[in-house]
Tab-separated table of C-alpha atoms and ligand atoms in Angstrom:
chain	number	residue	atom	x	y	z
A	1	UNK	CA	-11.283	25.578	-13.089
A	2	UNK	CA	-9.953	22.657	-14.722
A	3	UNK	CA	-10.942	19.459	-15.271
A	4	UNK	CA	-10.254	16.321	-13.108
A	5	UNK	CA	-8.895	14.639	-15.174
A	6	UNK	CA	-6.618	17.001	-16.516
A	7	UNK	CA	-5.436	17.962	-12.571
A	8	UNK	CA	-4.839	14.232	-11.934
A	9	UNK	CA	-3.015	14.039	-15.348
A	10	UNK	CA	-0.687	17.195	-14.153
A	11	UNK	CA	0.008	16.210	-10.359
A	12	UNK	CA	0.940	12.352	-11.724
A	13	UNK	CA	3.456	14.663	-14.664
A	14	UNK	CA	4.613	16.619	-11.350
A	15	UNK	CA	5.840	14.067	-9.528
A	16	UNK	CA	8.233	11.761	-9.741
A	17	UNK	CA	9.095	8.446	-7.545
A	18	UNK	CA	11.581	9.090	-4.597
A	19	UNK	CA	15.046	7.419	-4.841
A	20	UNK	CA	14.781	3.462	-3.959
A	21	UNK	CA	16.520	1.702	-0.662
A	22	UNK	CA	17.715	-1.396	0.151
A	23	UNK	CA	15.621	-2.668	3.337
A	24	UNK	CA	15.836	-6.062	5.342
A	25	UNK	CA	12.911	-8.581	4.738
A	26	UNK	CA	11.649	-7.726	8.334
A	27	UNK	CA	11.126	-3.885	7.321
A	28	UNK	CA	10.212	-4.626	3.508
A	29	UNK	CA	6.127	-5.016	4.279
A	30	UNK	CA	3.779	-2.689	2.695
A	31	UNK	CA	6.760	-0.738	0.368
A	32	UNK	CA	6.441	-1.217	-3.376
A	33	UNK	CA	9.258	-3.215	-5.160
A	34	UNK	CA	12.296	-1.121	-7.062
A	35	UNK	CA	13.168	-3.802	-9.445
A	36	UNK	CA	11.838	-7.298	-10.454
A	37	UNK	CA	12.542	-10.899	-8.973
A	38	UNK	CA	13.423	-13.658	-10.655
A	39	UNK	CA	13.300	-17.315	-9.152
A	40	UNK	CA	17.386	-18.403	-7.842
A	41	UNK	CA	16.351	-21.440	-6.845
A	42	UNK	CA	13.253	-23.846	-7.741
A	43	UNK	CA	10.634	-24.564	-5.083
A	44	UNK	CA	10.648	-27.371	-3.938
A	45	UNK	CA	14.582	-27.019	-4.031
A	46	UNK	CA	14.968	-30.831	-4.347
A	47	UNK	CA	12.728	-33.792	-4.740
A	48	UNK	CA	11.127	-34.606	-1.193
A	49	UNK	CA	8.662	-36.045	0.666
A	50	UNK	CA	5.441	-34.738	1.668
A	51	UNK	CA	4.885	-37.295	4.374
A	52	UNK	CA	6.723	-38.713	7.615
A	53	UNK	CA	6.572	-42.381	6.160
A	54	UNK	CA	8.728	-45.061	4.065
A	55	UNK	CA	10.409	-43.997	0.831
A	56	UNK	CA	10.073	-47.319	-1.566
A	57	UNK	CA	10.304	-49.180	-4.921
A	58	UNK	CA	6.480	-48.540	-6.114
A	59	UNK	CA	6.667	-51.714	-8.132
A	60	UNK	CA	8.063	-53.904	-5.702
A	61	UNK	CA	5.466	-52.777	-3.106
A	62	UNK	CA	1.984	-54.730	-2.704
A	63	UNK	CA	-0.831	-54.729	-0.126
A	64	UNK	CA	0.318	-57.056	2.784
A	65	UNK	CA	3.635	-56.928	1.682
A	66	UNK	CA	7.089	-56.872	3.682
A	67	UNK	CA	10.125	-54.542	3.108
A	68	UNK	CA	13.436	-54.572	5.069
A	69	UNK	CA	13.967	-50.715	6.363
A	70	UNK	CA	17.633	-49.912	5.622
A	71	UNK	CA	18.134	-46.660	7.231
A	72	UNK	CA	16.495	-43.018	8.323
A	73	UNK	CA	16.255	-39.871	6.420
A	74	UNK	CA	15.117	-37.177	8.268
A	75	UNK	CA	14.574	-33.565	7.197
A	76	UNK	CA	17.972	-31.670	6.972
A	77	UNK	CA	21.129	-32.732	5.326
A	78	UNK	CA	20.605	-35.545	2.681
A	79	UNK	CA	22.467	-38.944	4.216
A	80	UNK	CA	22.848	-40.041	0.540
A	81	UNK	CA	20.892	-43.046	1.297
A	82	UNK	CA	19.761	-45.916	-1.353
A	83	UNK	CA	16.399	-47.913	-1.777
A	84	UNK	CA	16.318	-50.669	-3.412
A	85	UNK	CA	13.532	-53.004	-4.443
A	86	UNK	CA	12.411	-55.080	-0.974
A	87	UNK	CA	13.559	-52.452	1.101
A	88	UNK	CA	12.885	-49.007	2.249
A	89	UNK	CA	14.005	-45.458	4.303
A	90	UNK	CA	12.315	-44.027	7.006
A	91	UNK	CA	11.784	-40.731	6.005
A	92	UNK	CA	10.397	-37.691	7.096
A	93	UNK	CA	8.296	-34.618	5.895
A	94	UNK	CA	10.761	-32.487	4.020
A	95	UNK	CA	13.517	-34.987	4.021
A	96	UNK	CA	15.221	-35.294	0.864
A	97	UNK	CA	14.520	-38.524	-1.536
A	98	UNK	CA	16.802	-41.389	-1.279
A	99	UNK	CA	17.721	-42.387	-4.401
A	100	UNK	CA	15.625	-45.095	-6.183
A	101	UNK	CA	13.080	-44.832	-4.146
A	102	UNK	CA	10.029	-43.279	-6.142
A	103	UNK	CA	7.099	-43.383	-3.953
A	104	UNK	CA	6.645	-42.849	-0.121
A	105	UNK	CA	3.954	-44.856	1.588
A	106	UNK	CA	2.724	-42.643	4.847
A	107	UNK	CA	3.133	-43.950	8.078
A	108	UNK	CA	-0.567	-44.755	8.983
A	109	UNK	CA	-0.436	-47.125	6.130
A	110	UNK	CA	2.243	-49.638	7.354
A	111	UNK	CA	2.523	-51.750	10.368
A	112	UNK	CA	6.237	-51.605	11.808
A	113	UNK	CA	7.491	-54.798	13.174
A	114	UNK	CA	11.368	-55.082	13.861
A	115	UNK	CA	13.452	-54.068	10.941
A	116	UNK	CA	10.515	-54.646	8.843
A	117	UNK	CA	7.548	-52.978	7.693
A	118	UNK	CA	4.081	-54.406	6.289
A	119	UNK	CA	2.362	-52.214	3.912
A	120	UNK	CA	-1.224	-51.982	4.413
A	121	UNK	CA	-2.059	-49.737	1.256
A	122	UNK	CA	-1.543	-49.882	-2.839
A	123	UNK	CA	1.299	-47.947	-3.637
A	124	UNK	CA	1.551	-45.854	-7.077
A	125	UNK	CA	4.619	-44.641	-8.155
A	126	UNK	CA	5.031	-40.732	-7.473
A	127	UNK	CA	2.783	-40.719	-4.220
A	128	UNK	CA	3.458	-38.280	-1.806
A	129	UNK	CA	6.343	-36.950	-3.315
A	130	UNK	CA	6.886	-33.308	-3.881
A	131	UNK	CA	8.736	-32.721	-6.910
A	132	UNK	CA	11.488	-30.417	-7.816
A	133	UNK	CA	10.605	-27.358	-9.437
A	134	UNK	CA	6.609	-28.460	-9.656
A	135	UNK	CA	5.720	-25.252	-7.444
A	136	UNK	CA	8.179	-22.538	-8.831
A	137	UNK	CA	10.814	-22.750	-11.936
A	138	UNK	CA	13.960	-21.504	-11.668
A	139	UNK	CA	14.131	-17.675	-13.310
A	140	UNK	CA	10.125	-17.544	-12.862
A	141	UNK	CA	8.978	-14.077	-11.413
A	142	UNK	CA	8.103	-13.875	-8.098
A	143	UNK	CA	7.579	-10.226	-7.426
A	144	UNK	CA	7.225	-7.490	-10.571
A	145	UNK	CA	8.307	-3.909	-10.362
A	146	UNK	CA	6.342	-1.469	-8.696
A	147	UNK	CA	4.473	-4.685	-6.856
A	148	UNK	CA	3.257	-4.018	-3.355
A	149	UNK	CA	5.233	-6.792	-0.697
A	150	UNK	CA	3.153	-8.456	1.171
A	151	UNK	CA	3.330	-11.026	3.784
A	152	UNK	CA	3.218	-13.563	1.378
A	153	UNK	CA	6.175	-12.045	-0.353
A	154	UNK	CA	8.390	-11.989	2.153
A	155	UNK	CA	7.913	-15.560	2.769
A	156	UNK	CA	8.729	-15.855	-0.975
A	157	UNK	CA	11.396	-14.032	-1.357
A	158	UNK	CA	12.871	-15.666	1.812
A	159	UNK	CA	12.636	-18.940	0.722
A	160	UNK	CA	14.682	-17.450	-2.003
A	161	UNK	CA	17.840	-16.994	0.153
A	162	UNK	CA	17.081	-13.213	-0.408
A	163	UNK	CA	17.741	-11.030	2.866
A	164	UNK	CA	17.075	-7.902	1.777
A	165	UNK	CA	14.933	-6.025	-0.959
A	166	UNK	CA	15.701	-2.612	-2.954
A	167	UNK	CA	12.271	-0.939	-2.285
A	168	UNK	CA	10.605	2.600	-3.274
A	169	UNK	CA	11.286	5.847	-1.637
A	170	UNK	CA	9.310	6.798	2.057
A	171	UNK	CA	6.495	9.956	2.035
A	172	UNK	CA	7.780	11.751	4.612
A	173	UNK	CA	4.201	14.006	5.106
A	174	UNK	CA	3.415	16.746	6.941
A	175	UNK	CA	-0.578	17.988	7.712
A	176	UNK	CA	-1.357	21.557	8.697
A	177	UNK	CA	-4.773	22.049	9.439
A	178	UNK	CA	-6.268	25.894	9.581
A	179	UNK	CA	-9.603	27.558	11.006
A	180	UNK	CA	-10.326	29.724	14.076
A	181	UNK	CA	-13.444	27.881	14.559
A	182	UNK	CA	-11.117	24.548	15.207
A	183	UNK	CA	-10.625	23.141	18.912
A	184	UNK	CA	-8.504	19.780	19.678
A	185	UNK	CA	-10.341	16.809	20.629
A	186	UNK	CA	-10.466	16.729	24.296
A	187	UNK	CA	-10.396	20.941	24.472
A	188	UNK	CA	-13.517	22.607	25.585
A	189	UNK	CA	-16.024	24.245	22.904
A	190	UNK	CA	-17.042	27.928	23.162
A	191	UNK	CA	-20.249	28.721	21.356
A	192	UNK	CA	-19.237	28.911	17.820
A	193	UNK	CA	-16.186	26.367	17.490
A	194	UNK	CA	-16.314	22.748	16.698
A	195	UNK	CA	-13.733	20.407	16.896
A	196	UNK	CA	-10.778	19.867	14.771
A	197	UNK	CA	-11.118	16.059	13.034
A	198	UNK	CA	-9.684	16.665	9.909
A	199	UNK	CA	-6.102	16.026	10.754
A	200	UNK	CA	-6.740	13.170	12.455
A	201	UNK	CA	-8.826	11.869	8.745
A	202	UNK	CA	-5.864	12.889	6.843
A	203	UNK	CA	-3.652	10.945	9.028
A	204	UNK	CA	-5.093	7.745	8.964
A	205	UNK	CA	-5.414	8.094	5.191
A	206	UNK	CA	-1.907	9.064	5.028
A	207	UNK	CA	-0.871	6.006	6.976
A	208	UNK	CA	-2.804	3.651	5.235
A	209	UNK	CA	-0.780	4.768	1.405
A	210	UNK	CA	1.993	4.169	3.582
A	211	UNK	CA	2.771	7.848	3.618
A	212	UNK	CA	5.182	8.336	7.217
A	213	UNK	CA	3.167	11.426	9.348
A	214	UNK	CA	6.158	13.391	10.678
A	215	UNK	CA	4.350	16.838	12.061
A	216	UNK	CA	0.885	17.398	12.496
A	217	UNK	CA	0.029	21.397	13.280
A	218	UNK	CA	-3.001	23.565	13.712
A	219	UNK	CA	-3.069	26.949	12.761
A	220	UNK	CA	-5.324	30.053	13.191
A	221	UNK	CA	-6.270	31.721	9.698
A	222	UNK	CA	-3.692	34.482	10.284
A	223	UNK	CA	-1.053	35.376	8.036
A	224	UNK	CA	1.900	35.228	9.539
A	225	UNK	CA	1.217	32.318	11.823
A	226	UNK	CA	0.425	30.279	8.400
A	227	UNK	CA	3.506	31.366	6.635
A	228	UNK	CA	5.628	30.177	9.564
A	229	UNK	CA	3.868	26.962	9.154
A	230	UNK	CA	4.145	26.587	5.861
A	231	UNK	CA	7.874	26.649	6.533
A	232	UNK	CA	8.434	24.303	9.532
A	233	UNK	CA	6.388	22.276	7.360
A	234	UNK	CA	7.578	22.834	4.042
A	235	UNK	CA	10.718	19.888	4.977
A	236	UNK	CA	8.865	17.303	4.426
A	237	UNK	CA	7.967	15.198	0.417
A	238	UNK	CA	4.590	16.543	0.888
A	239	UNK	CA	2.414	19.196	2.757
A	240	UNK	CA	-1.460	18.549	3.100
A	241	UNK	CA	-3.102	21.692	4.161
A	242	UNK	CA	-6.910	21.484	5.414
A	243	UNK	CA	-8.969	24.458	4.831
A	244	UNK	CA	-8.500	27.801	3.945
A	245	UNK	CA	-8.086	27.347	0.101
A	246	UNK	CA	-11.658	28.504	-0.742
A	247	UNK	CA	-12.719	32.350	-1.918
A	248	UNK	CA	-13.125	33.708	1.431
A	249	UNK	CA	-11.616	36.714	3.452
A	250	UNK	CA	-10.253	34.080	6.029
A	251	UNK	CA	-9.307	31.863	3.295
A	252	UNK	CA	-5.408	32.735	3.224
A	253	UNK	CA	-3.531	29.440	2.234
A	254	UNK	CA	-2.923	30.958	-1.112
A	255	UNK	CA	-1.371	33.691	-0.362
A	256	UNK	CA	0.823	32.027	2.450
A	257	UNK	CA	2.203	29.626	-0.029
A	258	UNK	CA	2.921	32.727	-2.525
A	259	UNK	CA	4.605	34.672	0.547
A	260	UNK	CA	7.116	31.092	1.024
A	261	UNK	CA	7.696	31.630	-2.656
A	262	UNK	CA	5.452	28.120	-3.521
A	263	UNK	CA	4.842	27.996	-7.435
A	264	UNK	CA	0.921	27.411	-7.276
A	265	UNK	CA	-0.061	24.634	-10.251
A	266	UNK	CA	-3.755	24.135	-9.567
A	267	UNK	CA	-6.173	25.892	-7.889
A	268	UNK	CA	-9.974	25.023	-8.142
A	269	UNK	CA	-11.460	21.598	-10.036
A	270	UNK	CA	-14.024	20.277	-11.547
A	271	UNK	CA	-15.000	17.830	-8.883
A	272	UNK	CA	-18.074	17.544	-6.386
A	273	UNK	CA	-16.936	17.472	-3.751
A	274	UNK	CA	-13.906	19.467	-3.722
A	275	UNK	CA	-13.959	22.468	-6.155
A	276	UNK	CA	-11.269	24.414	-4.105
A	277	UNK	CA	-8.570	21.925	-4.554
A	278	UNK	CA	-4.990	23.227	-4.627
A	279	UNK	CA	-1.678	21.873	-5.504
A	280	UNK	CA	1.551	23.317	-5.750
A	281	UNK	CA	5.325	23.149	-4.744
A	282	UNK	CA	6.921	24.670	-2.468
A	283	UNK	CA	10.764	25.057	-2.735
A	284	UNK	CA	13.214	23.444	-0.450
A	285	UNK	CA	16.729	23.034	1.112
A	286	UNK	CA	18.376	19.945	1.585
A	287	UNK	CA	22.144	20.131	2.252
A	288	UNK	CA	22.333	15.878	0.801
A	289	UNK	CA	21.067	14.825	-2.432
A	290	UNK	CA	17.884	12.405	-1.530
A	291	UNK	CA	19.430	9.155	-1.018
A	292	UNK	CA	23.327	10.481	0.344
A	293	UNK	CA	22.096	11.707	3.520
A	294	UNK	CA	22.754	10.332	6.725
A	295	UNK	CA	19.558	10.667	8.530
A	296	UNK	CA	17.284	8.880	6.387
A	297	UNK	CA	16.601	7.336	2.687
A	298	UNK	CA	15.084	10.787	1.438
A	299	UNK	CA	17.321	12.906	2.775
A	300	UNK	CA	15.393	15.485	5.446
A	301	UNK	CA	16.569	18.389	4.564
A	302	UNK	CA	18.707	20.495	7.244
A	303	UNK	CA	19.078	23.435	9.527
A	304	UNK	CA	21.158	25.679	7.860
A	305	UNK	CA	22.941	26.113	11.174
A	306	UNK	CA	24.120	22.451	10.843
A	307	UNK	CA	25.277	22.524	7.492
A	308	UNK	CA	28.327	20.926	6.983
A	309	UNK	CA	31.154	22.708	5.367
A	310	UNK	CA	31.756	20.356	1.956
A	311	UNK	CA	28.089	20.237	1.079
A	312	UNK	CA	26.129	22.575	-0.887
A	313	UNK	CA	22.709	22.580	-0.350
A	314	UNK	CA	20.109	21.402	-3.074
A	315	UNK	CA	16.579	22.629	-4.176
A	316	UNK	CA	14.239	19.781	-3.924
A	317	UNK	CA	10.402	19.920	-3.639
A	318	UNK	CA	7.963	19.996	-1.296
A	319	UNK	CA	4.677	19.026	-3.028
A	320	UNK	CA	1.795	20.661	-1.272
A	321	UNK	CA	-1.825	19.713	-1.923
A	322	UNK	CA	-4.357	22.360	-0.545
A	323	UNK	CA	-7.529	20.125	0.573
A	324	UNK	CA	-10.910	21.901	1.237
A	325	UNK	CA	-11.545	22.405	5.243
A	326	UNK	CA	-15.681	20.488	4.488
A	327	UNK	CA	-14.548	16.932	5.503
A	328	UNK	CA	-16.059	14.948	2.765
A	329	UNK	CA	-14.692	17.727	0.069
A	330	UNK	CA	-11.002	16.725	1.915
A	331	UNK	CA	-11.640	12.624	1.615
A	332	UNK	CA	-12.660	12.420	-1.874
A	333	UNK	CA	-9.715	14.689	-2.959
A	334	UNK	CA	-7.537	12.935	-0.800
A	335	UNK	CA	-8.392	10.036	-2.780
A	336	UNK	CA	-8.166	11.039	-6.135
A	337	UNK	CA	-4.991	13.405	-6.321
A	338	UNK	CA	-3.505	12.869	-3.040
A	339	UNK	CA	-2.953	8.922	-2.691
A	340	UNK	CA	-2.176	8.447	-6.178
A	341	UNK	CA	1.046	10.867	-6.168
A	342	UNK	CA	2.114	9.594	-2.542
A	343	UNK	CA	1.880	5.893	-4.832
A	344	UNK	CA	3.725	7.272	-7.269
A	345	UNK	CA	6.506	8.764	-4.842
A	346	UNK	CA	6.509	5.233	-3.429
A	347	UNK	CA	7.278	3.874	-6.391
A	348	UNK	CA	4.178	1.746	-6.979
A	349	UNK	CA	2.460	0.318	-10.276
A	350	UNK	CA	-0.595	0.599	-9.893
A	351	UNK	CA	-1.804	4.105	-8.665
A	352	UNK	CA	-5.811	3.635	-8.558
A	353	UNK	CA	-8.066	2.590	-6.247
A	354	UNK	CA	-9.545	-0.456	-6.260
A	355	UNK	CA	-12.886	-1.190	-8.018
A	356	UNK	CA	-15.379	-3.619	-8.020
A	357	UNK	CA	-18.839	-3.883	-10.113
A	358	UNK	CA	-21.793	-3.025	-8.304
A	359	UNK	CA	-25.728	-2.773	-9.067
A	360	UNK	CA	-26.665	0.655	-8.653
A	361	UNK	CA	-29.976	0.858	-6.161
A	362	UNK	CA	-31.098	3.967	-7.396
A	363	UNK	CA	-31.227	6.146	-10.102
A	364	UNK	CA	-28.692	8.685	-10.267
A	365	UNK	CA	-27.771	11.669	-12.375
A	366	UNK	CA	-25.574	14.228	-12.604
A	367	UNK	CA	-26.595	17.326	-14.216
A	368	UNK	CA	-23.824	19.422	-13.150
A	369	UNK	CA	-20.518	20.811	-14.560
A	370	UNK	CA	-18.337	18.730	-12.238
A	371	UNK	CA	-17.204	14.912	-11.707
A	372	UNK	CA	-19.975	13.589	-9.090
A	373	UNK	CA	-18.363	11.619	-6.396
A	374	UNK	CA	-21.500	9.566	-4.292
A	375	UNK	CA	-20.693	8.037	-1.036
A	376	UNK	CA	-22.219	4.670	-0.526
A	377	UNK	CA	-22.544	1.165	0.336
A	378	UNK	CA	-21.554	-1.706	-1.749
A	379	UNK	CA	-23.042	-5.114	0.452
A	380	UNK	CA	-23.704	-8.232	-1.469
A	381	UNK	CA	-22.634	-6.613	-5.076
A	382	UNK	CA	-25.272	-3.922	-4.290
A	383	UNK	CA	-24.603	-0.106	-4.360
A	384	UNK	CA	-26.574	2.311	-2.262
A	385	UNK	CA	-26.049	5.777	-1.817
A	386	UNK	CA	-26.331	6.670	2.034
A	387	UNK	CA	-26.360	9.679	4.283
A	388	UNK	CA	-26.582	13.285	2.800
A	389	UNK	CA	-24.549	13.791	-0.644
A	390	UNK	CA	-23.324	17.277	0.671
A	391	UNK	CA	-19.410	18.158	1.793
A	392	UNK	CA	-20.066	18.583	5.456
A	393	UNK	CA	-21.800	15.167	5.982
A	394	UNK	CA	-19.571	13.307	8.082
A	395	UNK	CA	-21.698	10.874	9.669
A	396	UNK	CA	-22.950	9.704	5.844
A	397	UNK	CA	-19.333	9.645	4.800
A	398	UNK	CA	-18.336	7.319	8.027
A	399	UNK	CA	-21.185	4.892	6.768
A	400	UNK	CA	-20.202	4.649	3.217
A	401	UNK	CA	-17.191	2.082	2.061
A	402	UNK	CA	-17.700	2.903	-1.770
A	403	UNK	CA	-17.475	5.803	-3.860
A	404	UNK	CA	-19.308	6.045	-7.535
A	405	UNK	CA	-17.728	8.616	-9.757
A	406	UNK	CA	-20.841	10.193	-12.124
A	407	UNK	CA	-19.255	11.995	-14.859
A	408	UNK	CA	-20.501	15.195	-16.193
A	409	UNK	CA	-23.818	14.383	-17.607
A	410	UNK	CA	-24.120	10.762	-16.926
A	411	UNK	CA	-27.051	8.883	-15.593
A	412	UNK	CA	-27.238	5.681	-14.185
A	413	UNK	CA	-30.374	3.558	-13.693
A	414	UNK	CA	-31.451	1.664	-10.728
A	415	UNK	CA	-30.319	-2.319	-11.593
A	416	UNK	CA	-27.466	-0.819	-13.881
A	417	UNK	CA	-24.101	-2.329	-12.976
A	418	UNK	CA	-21.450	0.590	-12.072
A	419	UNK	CA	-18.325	0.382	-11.456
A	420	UNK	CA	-17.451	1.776	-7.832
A	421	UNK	CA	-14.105	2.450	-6.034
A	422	UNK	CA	-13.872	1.325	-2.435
A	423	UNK	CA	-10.889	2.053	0.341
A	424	UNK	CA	-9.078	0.066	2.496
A	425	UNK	CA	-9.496	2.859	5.105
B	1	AMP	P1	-12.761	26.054	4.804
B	1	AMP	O1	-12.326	25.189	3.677
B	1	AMP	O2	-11.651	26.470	5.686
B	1	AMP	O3	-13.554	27.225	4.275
B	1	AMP	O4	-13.750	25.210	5.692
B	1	AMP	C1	-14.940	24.678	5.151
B	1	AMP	C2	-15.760	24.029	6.238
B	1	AMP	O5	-15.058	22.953	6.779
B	1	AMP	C3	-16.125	24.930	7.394
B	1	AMP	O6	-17.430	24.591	7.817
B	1	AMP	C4	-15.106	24.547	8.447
B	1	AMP	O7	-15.557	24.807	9.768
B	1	AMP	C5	-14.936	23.087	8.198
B	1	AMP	N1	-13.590	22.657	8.568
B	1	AMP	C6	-12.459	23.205	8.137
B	1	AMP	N2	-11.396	22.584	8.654
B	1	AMP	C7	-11.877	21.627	9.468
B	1	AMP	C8	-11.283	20.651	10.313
B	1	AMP	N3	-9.950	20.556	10.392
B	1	AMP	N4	-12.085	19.843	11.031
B	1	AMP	C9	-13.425	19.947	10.930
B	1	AMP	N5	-14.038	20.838	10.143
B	1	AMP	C10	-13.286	21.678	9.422
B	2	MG	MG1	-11.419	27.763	7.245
């Protein structure tokens, strides 16, 4: 058994991120950015104004005053116009500044009459104009390697003239759940059996790292079935098995993996829940390099049938991480080793989870040998451990939206402020 730390430490060494692809704006949400982004332009682009009014002289303006209006500026391309002092543009939100004008008095504040305006307001010098450059310089970053794009970012990078972005590689995953004892929501139980809700656990989670579910498969704890599994399933970037890693007769993942020729790196960790934790590779074909192949940006690897005559196929890796079948066992692993190398893959920064400080409600210690994970509630900065702390306690684990890691030996008070992760799932 090894420690968590040291099994995050070797899964993160492991892996490394896919190869990057150039996407359109409209497809670039949620991916991680390949490279930085510097500013092009400045925002605003050009001095203009922030109001559908009357561009004028500031100092030749005052309350109850008349100006001649000249000419229109509306939003779109700049008519070159001119102010000078005693007159003024009609102008629009957006429009370019005429020049010498340096203020814009709004609409409500003027009385129109003819060719002539009366201004019913003070005017200061600057008003309502939105300078140049004030909101973003020119060569400022706007998006940092290994950033997550967001909504926001694509407007950003828009307004940027900027049509497409390079991006990290896509998970291509693949979830094989095992146990005789399993039935498919919607099947009927026999006395004995329960139903199968792992897979559909792991593939939310999957979704939500942005991790692209390509197979999902049940299988019965039976050799051969399993190996034959293993191999439809083995073309994806990563294989998450449920189940069947533990000590038991029926427990045969191991030895399925060994039988596809997987190299097996970890097996068993110091982490409650999820002791039987497994991660290995599993050795693949792929007739492109990732990143040459027709069908995709990683490169699916082929039918040997199709293989085309000039290409030689390639070893690549399927990463396989062997989750415990006790649902809450297969979260908190999923959390700790499995979203943080489908990051990685993805290119991303920042690999943990979110945290956020929390008063602890109660006191808690661990006096085991492994990493503590509690499931709980963090409301109003408060964190309180709910439903049963064991692996098979669903219902507690569907209440819970925090998780407080105890290390070996540490206690925490009630009133103590603890740092606790919490999903977006
Ligand atoms: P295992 O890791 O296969 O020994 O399973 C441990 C426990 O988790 C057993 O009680 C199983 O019935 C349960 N379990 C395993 N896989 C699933 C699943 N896909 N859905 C629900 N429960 C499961
Ligand atoms: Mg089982």
């Amino acid at each position: 058994m090894i420690s968590e730390e040291e099994a995050r430490a070797r899964i993160l060494d492991t892996i490394k991120p896919l190869p990057e692809r150039a996407v359109p704006l409209a497809q670039a949400l949620g991916w991680f950015a390949a490279q930085g982004y510097f500013a092009r332009l400045p925002l605003p682009v050009f001095d203009n104004s922030a109001m559908d009014g009357y561009a004028v002289v500031a100092s030749a303006c005052k309350k109850g005053g008349r100006l001649r209006v000249t000419g229109e500026q509306p939003a779109g391309r700049d008519r070159q116009l001119r102010v000078s002092p005693g007159e003024a543009v009609r102008i629009f939100t957006g429009a370019p500044m005429p020049a010498g004008a340096d203020a814009i008095v709004m609409q409500e504040d003027v009385t129109r009459d003819g060719d002539e305006i009366v201004i019913n307001a003070d005017v200061e010098p600057g008003e309502f104009i939105r300078r140049r450059g004030c909101d973003l310089a020119e060569g400022q970053r706007i998006l940092a390697k290994g950033e997550r794009i967001r909504a926001t970012t694509l407007g950003l990078l828009a307004s940027q003239g900027i049509a497409d972005v390079t991006v990290g590689g896509e998970v291509k995953a693949a979830i094989l759940s095992t146990g005789d004892e399993l039935v498919k929501p919607g099947g009927k139980l026999d006395p004995g059996q329960i139903y199968e809700s792992n897979s559909p656990l792991l593939n939310a989670l999957l979704q939500r790292c942005g991790a692209i579910v390509n197979s999902v498969e049940h299988c019965r704890d039976e050799s051969e079935s399993l190996s034959k599994a293993i191999k439809r399933a083995a073309k994806s970037d990563i294989l998450i098995i449920s189940g069947g890693v533990s000590v038991g007769e029926h427990d045969l993942v191991k030895d399925a993996l060994r039988e596809e020729r997987a190299e097996i790196d970890i097996w068993r960790v110091a982490i409650k829940p999820g002791k039987p934790f497994l991660f290995g590779q599993l050795p693949t074909k792929s007739f492109y390099p990732a990143g040459e192949t027709p069908a995709g940006p990683t490169g699916s690897p082929q039918d040997e049938s199709v293989r085309p005559a000039d290409k030689m196929p390639v070893l690549r890796n399927c990463f396989v991480f062997g989750l415990p079948g006790n649902p809450v066992s297969g979260f908190v692993t999923f959390l700790q080793f499995v979203r943080p190398a489908i990051l990685k893959m993805m290119g991303a920064a920042n690999l943990d989870l979110p945290q956020v400080p929390a008063k602890s409600a109660v006191d808690l210690t661990n006096d085991g040998d492994r990493a503590h994970y509690i499931r709980g509630q963090v409301e109003d900065g408060k964190f309180t451990p709910v439903g049963r702390q064991e692996s098979h306690a669903l219902f507690g684990l569907s209440q819970a939206n925090a998780l407080l890691r105890l290390a070996v030996g540490q206690s925490v008070r009630a009133g103590e402020i603890v740092d606790v992760q919490i999903w977006d799932a």
